[in-house]
Coordinates of C-alpha atoms in Angstrom, one line a residue:
X1 CA -36.5 -53.0 -20.2
X2 CA -37.7 -49.6 -19.0
X3 CA -35.6 -46.8 -17.5
X4 CA -37.4 -47.4 -14.2
X5 CA -36.6 -51.1 -14.1
X6 CA -33.0 -50.4 -15.1
X7 CA -32.7 -48.2 -12.0
X8 CA -34.1 -50.9 -9.8
X9 CA -31.8 -53.6 -11.2
X10 CA -28.5 -54.3 -9.3
X11 CA -25.5 -53.1 -11.4
X12 CA -23.1 -55.8 -12.5
X13 CA -19.9 -56.3 -10.5
X14 CA -17.0 -54.1 -11.6
X15 CA -13.7 -55.7 -12.6
X16 CA -10.4 -54.2 -11.5
X17 CA -9.7 -53.2 -15.1
X18 CA -13.0 -51.3 -15.4
X19 CA -12.3 -49.5 -12.1
X20 CA -8.7 -48.7 -13.1
X21 CA -10.0 -47.1 -16.3
X22 CA -12.4 -45.0 -14.4
X23 CA -9.8 -43.8 -11.9
X24 CA -7.5 -43.0 -14.8
X25 CA -10.3 -40.9 -16.4
X26 CA -11.0 -39.2 -13.1
X27 CA -7.4 -38.1 -12.7
X28 CA -7.7 -36.1 -15.9
X29 CA -11.1 -34.5 -15.3
X30 CA -11.0 -33.7 -11.6
X31 CA -11.1 -29.9 -11.9
X32 CA -12.8 -27.6 -9.4
X33 CA -11.0 -28.2 -6.1
X34 CA -12.3 -30.6 -3.4
X35 CA -16.0 -29.6 -3.8
X36 CA -15.9 -30.1 -7.6
X37 CA -14.0 -33.4 -7.4
X38 CA -16.3 -34.8 -4.7
X39 CA -19.3 -33.7 -6.8
X40 CA -17.8 -35.5 -9.9
X41 CA -17.3 -38.7 -7.9
X42 CA -20.8 -38.5 -6.5
X43 CA -22.4 -38.1 -9.9
X44 CA -20.3 -40.9 -11.5
X45 CA -20.2 -43.4 -8.6
X46 CA -23.5 -42.9 -6.8
X47 CA -25.9 -41.5 -9.3
X48 CA -24.9 -43.0 -12.6
X49 CA -22.7 -46.1 -12.1
X50 CA -24.2 -47.0 -8.7
X51 CA -20.9 -48.6 -7.5
X52 CA -21.6 -47.3 -4.0
X53 CA -24.8 -46.1 -2.2
X54 CA -25.4 -42.6 -1.0
X55 CA -25.2 -43.5 2.7
X56 CA -21.9 -45.4 2.3
X57 CA -20.4 -42.6 0.1
X58 CA -21.2 -40.1 2.8
X59 CA -19.9 -42.4 5.5
X60 CA -16.6 -42.6 3.8
X61 CA -16.6 -38.8 3.1
X62 CA -17.2 -37.9 6.7
X63 CA -14.1 -39.9 7.7
X64 CA -11.9 -38.3 5.0
X65 CA -13.1 -34.8 5.9
X66 CA -11.4 -35.0 9.3
X67 CA -8.1 -36.4 8.1
X68 CA -5.1 -34.4 7.3
X69 CA -4.6 -34.4 3.5
X70 CA -6.7 -33.9 0.4
X71 CA -10.1 -35.3 1.2
X72 CA -11.1 -35.9 -2.5
X73 CA -8.0 -38.0 -3.2
X74 CA -8.5 -39.9 0.1
X75 CA -12.2 -40.5 -0.8
X76 CA -11.1 -42.0 -4.1
X77 CA -8.6 -44.2 -2.3
X78 CA -11.2 -45.3 0.2
X79 CA -13.8 -46.3 -2.4
X80 CA -11.1 -48.0 -4.5
X81 CA -9.9 -50.0 -1.5
X82 CA -13.5 -50.9 -0.5
X83 CA -14.1 -52.3 -4.0
X84 CA -10.8 -54.0 -4.8
X85 CA -8.8 -54.3 -1.7
X86 CA -5.4 -52.7 -1.1
X87 CA -4.4 -52.5 -4.8
X88 CA -7.7 -51.0 -5.7
X89 CA -7.1 -48.2 -3.1
X90 CA -3.5 -47.7 -4.3
X91 CA -4.7 -47.5 -8.0
X92 CA -7.5 -45.1 -7.2
X93 CA -5.4 -42.8 -5.1
X94 CA -2.3 -42.8 -7.4
X95 CA -4.3 -42.2 -10.6
X96 CA -6.0 -39.3 -8.9
X97 CA -2.6 -37.6 -8.5
X98 CA -0.3 -38.8 -11.4
X99 CA -2.0 -36.8 -14.2
X100 CA -1.7 -33.5 -12.3
X101 CA 1.9 -34.4 -11.4
X102 CA 2.8 -34.9 -15.1
X103 CA 1.0 -31.7 -16.1
X104 CA 2.5 -29.6 -13.4
X105 CA 6.1 -30.8 -14.2
X106 CA 5.5 -29.6 -17.8
X107 CA 3.9 -26.4 -16.8
X108 CA 6.6 -25.7 -14.2
X109 CA 9.3 -26.1 -16.8
X110 CA 7.4 -23.8 -19.3
X111 CA 6.9 -21.3 -16.5
X112 CA 10.6 -21.1 -15.5
X113 CA 11.8 -21.3 -19.1
X114 CA 9.4 -18.7 -20.6
X115 CA 8.0 -16.9 -17.5
X116 CA 9.8 -13.7 -18.5
X117 CA 8.1 -13.5 -21.9
X118 CA 5.7 -10.6 -22.1
X119 CA 2.8 -12.9 -23.2
X120 CA 3.2 -15.1 -20.1
X121 CA 3.8 -12.1 -17.8
X122 CA 0.5 -10.6 -19.0
X123 CA -1.4 -13.8 -18.4
X124 CA -0.1 -14.1 -14.9
X125 CA -0.8 -10.4 -14.2
X126 CA -4.5 -11.3 -14.5
X127 CA -4.3 -14.7 -12.9
X128 CA -2.8 -13.6 -9.6
X129 CA -5.7 -11.3 -8.6
X130 CA -8.1 -14.1 -9.6
X131 CA -6.2 -16.4 -7.2
X132 CA -6.7 -13.9 -4.4
X133 CA -10.5 -13.8 -5.0
X134 CA -10.6 -17.6 -5.2
X135 CA -8.9 -18.0 -1.9
X136 CA -11.3 -15.5 -0.4
X137 CA -14.2 -17.5 -1.7
X138 CA -12.7 -20.7 -0.2
X139 CA -12.4 -19.0 3.2
X140 CA -16.0 -17.8 3.0
X141 CA -17.3 -21.2 2.1
X142 CA -15.4 -23.1 4.8
X143 CA -16.4 -20.4 7.3
X144 CA -20.0 -20.7 6.4
X145 CA -19.9 -24.5 7.0
X146 CA -17.7 -24.4 10.1
X147 CA -18.4 -21.3 12.2
X148 CA -21.7 -22.2 13.8
X149 CA -21.5 -20.1 17.0
X150 CA -19.7 -17.2 18.6
X151 CA -17.1 -19.5 20.3
X152 CA -16.0 -20.9 17.0
X153 CA -15.9 -17.4 15.5
X154 CA -13.6 -16.4 18.3
X155 CA -11.3 -19.2 17.6
X156 CA -11.1 -18.3 13.9
X157 CA -10.5 -14.6 14.8
X158 CA -7.8 -15.5 17.3
X159 CA -6.0 -17.8 14.8
X160 CA -6.1 -15.0 12.2
X161 CA -4.6 -12.4 14.7
X162 CA -2.0 -14.9 15.9
X163 CA -0.7 -15.6 12.4
X164 CA -1.2 -12.2 10.8
X165 CA 0.1 -10.0 13.6
X166 CA 2.2 -12.2 15.9
X167 CA 3.6 -14.6 13.2
X168 CA 2.7 -17.6 15.3
X169 CA 3.5 -20.7 13.2
X170 CA 0.8 -23.0 11.8
X171 CA 1.5 -26.1 13.9
X172 CA 1.3 -24.1 17.1
X173 CA -2.0 -22.6 16.1
X174 CA -3.3 -26.1 15.4
X175 CA -2.1 -27.4 18.8
X176 CA -3.6 -24.4 20.6
X177 CA -7.0 -24.9 18.8
X178 CA -7.0 -28.6 19.7
X179 CA -6.4 -27.9 23.4
X180 CA -9.1 -25.3 23.4
X181 CA -11.5 -27.7 21.7
X182 CA -10.6 -30.5 24.2
X183 CA -11.4 -28.2 27.1
X184 CA -14.4 -26.6 25.5
X185 CA -15.8 -30.0 24.5
X186 CA -15.9 -31.0 28.2
X187 CA -17.3 -27.7 29.5
X188 CA -19.6 -26.7 26.6
X189 CA -20.0 -29.8 24.3
X190 CA -23.0 -28.3 22.4
X191 CA -20.7 -25.6 21.0
X192 CA -18.5 -28.1 19.4
X193 CA -21.0 -30.4 17.7
X194 CA -20.6 -30.7 13.9
X195 CA -22.8 -32.0 11.2
X196 CA -21.9 -33.9 8.1
X197 CA -22.5 -30.9 5.9
X198 CA -23.7 -33.1 3.0
X199 CA -27.0 -34.4 4.3
X200 CA -28.8 -32.6 1.4
X201 CA -27.4 -35.4 -0.8
X202 CA -28.9 -38.1 1.3
X203 CA -31.3 -39.9 -1.2
X204 CA -31.4 -43.2 -3.0
X205 CA -30.5 -43.7 -6.7
X206 CA -31.4 -47.4 -6.7
X207 CA -29.5 -50.5 -5.5
X208 CA -25.8 -50.2 -5.6
X209 CA -23.0 -52.7 -5.7
X210 CA -21.8 -51.5 -2.3
X211 CA -25.3 -50.8 -0.8
X212 CA -26.4 -49.7 2.6
X213 CA -26.8 -53.2 3.9
X214 CA -24.2 -55.0 1.8
X215 CA -22.2 -57.6 3.9
X216 CA -18.8 -56.4 5.0
X217 CA -16.1 -57.8 2.6
X218 CA -13.5 -59.9 4.2
X219 CA -10.7 -57.4 3.6
X220 CA -12.7 -54.6 5.3
X221 CA -12.8 -56.4 8.6
X222 CA -10.5 -55.0 11.3
X223 CA -7.6 -57.2 12.3
X224 CA -4.6 -56.3 14.4
X225 CA -2.2 -58.3 12.2
X226 CA -3.4 -56.4 9.1
X227 CA -3.1 -53.1 10.9
X228 CA 0.5 -53.9 11.9
X229 CA 1.4 -55.0 8.4
X230 CA 0.1 -51.8 6.8
X231 CA 1.9 -49.6 9.3
X232 CA 5.2 -51.4 8.9
X233 CA 5.0 -51.3 5.1
X234 CA 4.1 -47.6 5.0
X235 CA 6.9 -46.8 7.5
X236 CA 9.3 -48.7 5.3
X237 CA 8.1 -46.8 2.2
X238 CA 9.0 -43.6 4.1
X239 CA 12.3 -44.7 5.7
X240 CA 13.8 -46.4 2.7
X241 CA 13.7 -43.4 0.3
X242 CA 14.5 -41.0 3.1
X243 CA 17.6 -43.1 4.0
X244 CA 18.6 -43.3 0.3
X245 CA 18.4 -39.5 -0.1
X246 CA 20.3 -38.8 3.1
X247 CA 23.0 -41.3 2.3
X248 CA 23.4 -40.1 -1.3
X249 CA 23.1 -36.4 -0.8
X250 CA 23.4 -35.7 2.9
X251 CA 20.7 -34.8 5.5
X252 CA 20.9 -31.1 4.8
X253 CA 20.7 -31.5 1.0
X254 CA 17.8 -30.0 -0.9
X255 CA 16.1 -33.3 -1.8
X256 CA 16.4 -34.7 1.7
X257 CA 15.0 -31.6 3.3
X258 CA 12.2 -31.5 0.8
X259 CA 11.2 -35.0 1.8
X260 CA 11.4 -34.2 5.5
X261 CA 9.6 -30.8 5.2
X262 CA 6.7 -32.1 3.0
X263 CA 6.2 -35.1 5.3
X264 CA 5.5 -32.7 8.1
X265 CA 3.3 -30.6 5.8
X266 CA 1.3 -33.7 4.9
X267 CA 0.5 -34.3 8.6
X268 CA -0.8 -30.7 9.0
X269 CA -3.2 -30.3 6.1
X270 CA -6.3 -30.2 8.3
X271 CA -8.8 -28.1 6.3
X272 CA -7.3 -28.8 2.9
X273 CA -4.5 -27.2 0.9
X274 CA -5.5 -23.6 1.6
X275 CA -5.0 -24.2 5.3
X276 CA -1.5 -25.6 4.9
X277 CA -0.3 -23.1 2.3
X278 CA 0.9 -20.6 5.0
X279 CA 3.1 -23.3 6.5
X280 CA 4.4 -24.3 3.1
X281 CA 5.1 -20.6 2.3
X282 CA 6.9 -20.2 5.7
X283 CA 9.2 -23.1 5.0
X284 CA 9.7 -23.1 1.2
X285 CA 9.9 -19.4 0.8
X286 CA 11.2 -17.9 4.0
X287 CA 13.2 -20.7 5.5
X288 CA 14.6 -22.7 2.7
X289 CA 14.4 -20.1 -0.1
X290 CA 13.4 -22.7 -2.7
X291 CA 11.2 -20.0 -4.5
X292 CA 10.1 -16.4 -3.9
X293 CA 6.7 -15.1 -2.9
X294 CA 5.7 -14.1 -6.5
X295 CA 6.5 -17.6 -7.7
X296 CA 4.5 -19.1 -4.8
X297 CA 1.4 -17.2 -6.0
X298 CA 2.1 -18.2 -9.6
X299 CA 2.4 -21.9 -8.5
X300 CA -1.0 -21.7 -6.8
X301 CA -2.5 -20.2 -10.0
X302 CA -1.1 -23.2 -12.0
X303 CA -2.5 -25.6 -9.4
X304 CA -5.9 -24.0 -9.7
X305 CA -6.0 -24.6 -13.5
X306 CA -4.9 -28.2 -13.5
X307 CA -6.8 -31.4 -12.5
X308 CA -6.1 -33.1 -9.2
X309 CA -5.9 -31.9 -5.6
X310 CA -4.8 -28.3 -5.0
X311 CA -2.1 -29.5 -2.7
X312 CA -0.3 -30.6 -5.9
X313 CA 1.1 -27.1 -5.8
X314 CA 3.9 -28.8 -3.8
X315 CA 5.1 -30.3 -7.2
X316 CA 5.6 -26.8 -8.5
X317 CA 7.5 -25.8 -5.3
X318 CA 9.7 -28.9 -5.7
X319 CA 10.3 -28.4 -9.4
X320 CA 11.3 -24.7 -9.0
X321 CA 13.5 -25.5 -6.0
X322 CA 15.2 -28.4 -7.8
X323 CA 15.6 -26.5 -11.0
X324 CA 16.9 -23.3 -9.5
X325 CA 19.4 -25.1 -7.3
X326 CA 20.7 -27.2 -10.3
X327 CA 20.9 -30.3 -8.1
X328 CA 22.4 -32.4 -10.8
X329 CA 24.5 -29.8 -12.5
X330 CA 23.6 -26.9 -14.9
X331 CA 23.0 -29.3 -17.9
X332 CA 20.4 -31.4 -16.1
X333 CA 18.2 -28.7 -14.6
X334 CA 15.0 -30.2 -15.9
X335 CA 15.9 -33.6 -14.5
X336 CA 16.6 -32.0 -11.1
X337 CA 13.3 -30.2 -11.2
X338 CA 11.3 -33.3 -12.2
X339 CA 13.0 -35.4 -9.6
X340 CA 12.3 -32.9 -6.8
X341 CA 8.7 -32.7 -7.9
X342 CA 8.3 -36.5 -7.7
X343 CA 10.1 -36.6 -4.3
X344 CA 7.8 -34.0 -2.7
X345 CA 4.7 -35.7 -4.2
X346 CA 5.8 -39.1 -2.8
X347 CA 6.3 -37.7 0.8
X348 CA 3.2 -35.5 0.7
X349 CA 0.8 -38.3 -0.3
X350 CA 2.2 -41.3 1.4
X351 CA 0.5 -40.5 4.7
X352 CA -2.9 -40.2 2.9
X353 CA -2.7 -43.9 1.8
X354 CA -1.7 -44.9 5.4
X355 CA -4.7 -43.1 6.9
X356 CA -7.1 -44.8 4.6
X357 CA -5.6 -48.3 4.7
X358 CA -5.4 -48.4 8.5
X359 CA -8.6 -46.4 9.2
X360 CA -10.9 -47.9 6.6
X361 CA -11.4 -51.3 8.4
X362 CA -12.2 -49.4 11.6
X363 CA -14.8 -47.2 9.8
X364 CA -16.4 -50.1 8.0
X365 CA -16.5 -52.3 11.1
X366 CA -18.2 -49.8 13.3
X367 CA -20.4 -48.6 10.5
X368 CA -22.0 -46.1 12.8
X369 CA -21.6 -42.4 13.4
X370 CA -18.0 -41.4 13.9
X371 CA -17.4 -39.6 17.1
X372 CA -15.5 -36.6 15.7
X373 CA -14.1 -34.9 18.7
X374 CA -14.3 -31.3 19.9
X375 CA -10.6 -30.7 19.2
X376 CA -11.2 -31.3 15.5
X377 CA -14.1 -28.9 15.5
X378 CA -11.8 -26.2 17.0
X379 CA -9.1 -27.0 14.5
X380 CA -11.6 -26.5 11.7
X381 CA -12.5 -23.1 13.1
X382 CA -8.9 -22.1 13.4
X383 CA -8.3 -23.1 9.8
X384 CA -10.8 -20.5 8.7
X385 CA -8.7 -17.8 10.3
X386 CA -5.5 -19.2 8.8
X387 CA -7.1 -19.1 5.3
X388 CA -8.2 -15.5 5.8
X389 CA -4.6 -14.7 6.7
X390 CA -3.6 -16.3 3.3
X391 CA -6.1 -13.9 1.6
X392 CA -4.3 -11.0 3.2
X393 CA -0.9 -12.4 2.2
X394 CA -1.9 -12.8 -1.4
X395 CA -3.7 -9.4 -1.6
X396 CA -0.6 -7.7 -0.2
X397 CA 1.7 -9.2 -2.8
X398 CA -0.7 -8.7 -5.7
X399 CA -1.7 -5.1 -4.9
X400 CA 1.6 -3.8 -3.4
X401 CA 4.1 -6.1 -5.2
X402 CA 7.0 -3.7 -4.3
X403 CA 5.8 -3.0 -0.8
X404 CA 3.5 -0.4 0.8
X405 CA 6.0 2.4 0.0
X406 CA 5.5 1.7 -3.8
X407 CA 2.5 2.5 -5.9
X408 CA -0.8 0.7 -5.4
X409 CA -1.7 -1.6 -8.3
X410 CA -5.2 -0.3 -9.3
X411 CA -5.5 -2.6 -12.4
X412 CA -4.8 -5.6 -10.2
X413 CA -7.3 -4.4 -7.6
X414 CA -10.0 -4.0 -10.3
X415 CA -9.3 -7.5 -11.6
X416 CA -9.6 -8.8 -8.0
X417 CA -12.9 -7.1 -7.6
X418 CA -14.2 -8.4 -11.0
X419 CA -13.1 -12.0 -10.1
X420 CA -14.9 -11.7 -6.7
X421 CA -18.1 -10.5 -8.3
X422 CA -18.0 -13.3 -10.8
X423 CA -17.4 -15.9 -8.1
X424 CA -19.8 -14.7 -5.4
X425 CA -22.6 -13.1 -7.5
X426 CA -22.6 -14.8 -10.9
X427 CA -21.4 -18.2 -9.4
X428 CA -18.8 -18.7 -12.1
X429 CA -16.5 -21.7 -11.6
X430 CA -12.7 -21.4 -11.0
X431 CA -11.7 -22.2 -14.5
X432 CA -14.0 -19.6 -16.0
X433 CA -12.7 -16.9 -13.6
X434 CA -9.1 -17.8 -14.2
X435 CA -9.5 -17.8 -17.9
X436 CA -11.4 -14.4 -18.0
X437 CA -8.9 -12.8 -15.7
X438 CA -5.9 -14.1 -17.7
X439 CA -7.4 -12.5 -20.8
X440 CA -8.0 -9.2 -19.0
X441 CA -4.4 -9.2 -17.7
X442 CA -3.0 -9.9 -21.2
X443 CA -5.1 -7.1 -22.8
X444 CA -3.9 -4.7 -20.1
X445 CA -0.2 -5.7 -20.4
X446 CA -0.2 -5.1 -24.2
X447 CA -2.3 -2.0 -24.3

């Protein structure tokens, strides 16, 4: 059989075991942030394996793009659910996260145990400026895709000023943007239209198992009874562990407050992890004191170098907070850190599964263009300003680590510039930039 006829043949049905093995593999290789992770899934699932067609892949992606939470993990959950019902979605979404959770628990322990060693200090001296350049590139890319007219530029600028100068909290900025978008969508709807942003991928790679015109599977049909069941189960999965934490440790205890805080953070992650990081910083660093600003930047650096969604930086935050507070006594600090990391991961990702399992049938039943509203467009614009504020925050702590009254860190500034050139001009990927800057930092620290 020729390659052309292979391409025209319908792929064999995929067993749950075969799908499970793929999602397990994906969890270990999903580097490169949301764009890289989505690209990996597109190559594997659309182009090579043909488990799902291009049109259906983009249809699911467009839905995930407007949800709060990590869109790549939600896309994996959606496709897993579409192929193998609820347990398929749970397996896909969980395996996307679990490898990075395990890796971050180990790296967090190594960081807190050996972070003072000169070798590690040197590596992080180079990595921190690289993170600043990476966040700048993320802001640029999101802005390029989002800010299509002067009105959206104005919303982005206003959100930056509100957060950087007036210290307006992230939820208030989101609410204000949504109200502006609601009003603007009625008065000037053309200024709040959005495109899919992925239409350049819209081509066929041959018939797929879930093809453009495949009949809707029974489990993907919308039913009120199923909707109610999913909501009740997910609510119980939130209430039961939260009640256990509160009864065992008290409402104001660290683990309970972590569960409550990261539940709120999970519902605010419009625009991805970069957008919600200021809110996490505000709570974890300034309000609760679970870690300090330098540790927050180091945690983001670790998150950038591990597979899985970048929002997994919350596992680092949880580990450091649990470890430093010795929640189970001074002899069980690792257990305290690991438990806290698992608690924050549970409460951060539970809403993502809820959104997919209740929204998937609606998306598949309509199977038309989703009417993404003007408020969401305005929120996306505001997120750009919030991320640029994050760039300023990182730059300040990297270039003036002791404050403006202290010396300017010229070596760190040069590493930041080098990383920016590598990202913007030479198109290096994140791992290459992080590795090169880590080596530069190490050489500088021992010279």
